[in-house]
Coordinates of C-alpha atoms in Angstrom, one line a residue:
X1 CA 0.0 0.0 0.0
X2 CA 2.8 2.4 0.8
X3 CA 4.3 1.8 -2.7
X4 CA 1.0 2.8 -4.3
X5 CA 0.8 6.0 -2.2
X6 CA 4.4 7.0 -3.2
X7 CA 3.7 6.3 -6.8
X8 CA 0.5 8.4 -6.7
X9 CA 2.4 11.3 -5.2
X10 CA 5.0 11.1 -7.9
X11 CA 2.6 11.1 -10.8
X12 CA 1.3 14.6 -10.4
X13 CA 4.8 15.9 -10.1
X14 CA 5.8 14.1 -13.4
X15 CA 2.7 15.6 -15.1
X16 CA 3.5 19.1 -13.7
X17 CA 7.1 18.8 -14.9
X18 CA 5.9 17.6 -18.3
X19 CA 3.5 20.5 -18.6
X20 CA 6.2 23.0 -17.6
X21 CA 8.5 21.6 -20.3
X22 CA 5.8 22.0 -22.9
X23 CA 5.0 25.6 -21.8
X24 CA 8.7 26.4 -21.9
X25 CA 9.2 25.1 -25.4
X26 CA 6.2 27.2 -26.7
X27 CA 7.5 30.3 -24.8
X28 CA 10.9 29.8 -26.4
X29 CA 9.4 29.8 -29.9
X30 CA 6.9 32.7 -29.4
X31 CA 9.3 35.6 -29.7
X32 CA 10.3 34.5 -33.2
X33 CA 6.6 34.2 -34.3
X34 CA 5.8 37.5 -32.7
X35 CA 8.6 39.2 -34.5
X36 CA 6.8 38.3 -37.8
X37 CA 3.4 39.4 -36.5
X38 CA 2.1 35.9 -35.4
X39 CA 1.9 34.0 -32.2
X40 CA 1.2 30.5 -30.7
X41 CA -0.7 29.8 -27.6
X42 CA -1.0 26.6 -25.6
X43 CA -4.7 25.6 -25.4
X44 CA -4.7 22.1 -23.9
X45 CA -2.6 19.1 -23.1
X46 CA -4.4 15.8 -23.5
X47 CA -1.9 12.9 -23.0
X48 CA 0.3 12.9 -26.1
X49 CA -1.9 15.5 -27.9
X50 CA -0.9 19.1 -27.4
X51 CA -3.4 21.6 -28.8
X52 CA -2.2 25.0 -29.8
X53 CA -3.8 28.1 -31.4
X54 CA -1.9 30.0 -34.1
X55 CA -2.8 33.7 -34.2
X56 CA -2.0 36.8 -36.1
X57 CA 0.1 36.4 -39.3
X58 CA 0.5 32.7 -38.5
X59 CA -3.1 32.0 -39.3
X60 CA -2.8 32.5 -43.1
X61 CA 1.0 31.8 -43.4
X62 CA 1.9 29.2 -46.0
X63 CA 4.8 28.1 -43.7
X64 CA 2.5 27.5 -40.6
X65 CA 2.7 23.7 -41.1
X66 CA 6.5 23.9 -41.1
X67 CA 6.3 26.0 -37.9
X68 CA 4.1 23.4 -36.2
X69 CA 6.4 20.6 -37.3
X70 CA 9.4 22.5 -35.9
X71 CA 7.6 23.0 -32.5
X72 CA 6.5 19.4 -32.5
X73 CA 10.1 18.2 -33.1
X74 CA 11.4 20.5 -30.3
X75 CA 8.8 19.1 -27.9
X76 CA 9.7 15.5 -28.8
X77 CA 13.4 16.3 -28.3
X78 CA 12.8 18.0 -24.9
X79 CA 10.2 15.4 -23.6
X80 CA 11.9 12.3 -24.9
X81 CA 8.6 11.0 -26.1
X82 CA 6.4 11.3 -29.2
X83 CA 3.7 14.0 -29.0
X84 CA 1.4 15.3 -31.6
X85 CA 0.9 19.1 -32.0
X86 CA -2.6 19.9 -33.1
X87 CA -3.6 23.3 -34.3
X88 CA -7.0 24.5 -33.0
X89 CA -9.0 27.1 -35.0
X90 CA -10.2 30.0 -33.0
X91 CA -13.7 30.1 -34.5
X92 CA -14.3 26.4 -33.9
X93 CA -13.2 26.8 -30.3
X94 CA -15.6 29.7 -29.7
X95 CA -18.7 27.9 -30.9
X96 CA -18.4 25.1 -28.3

């Protein structure tokens, strides 16, 4: 029973650390996007799915898919696990 209690206490810390790494990677990328008139905001973390919202110039940019791939690669590198970065449209989010 003691082992389960210790494991349960460690899990939230691991999830918190993971979320902090994800936030840090996105914050690291944001100044580059903002310099070009765009931005990227973390919306939700759902297991291996990380939902982000591109705004400003990033919305209609032809290179936005390359930007997302770059952010995803950086997340995989920092986390040491596969994650999928999913862009969320602002209008679709507002309707729900």
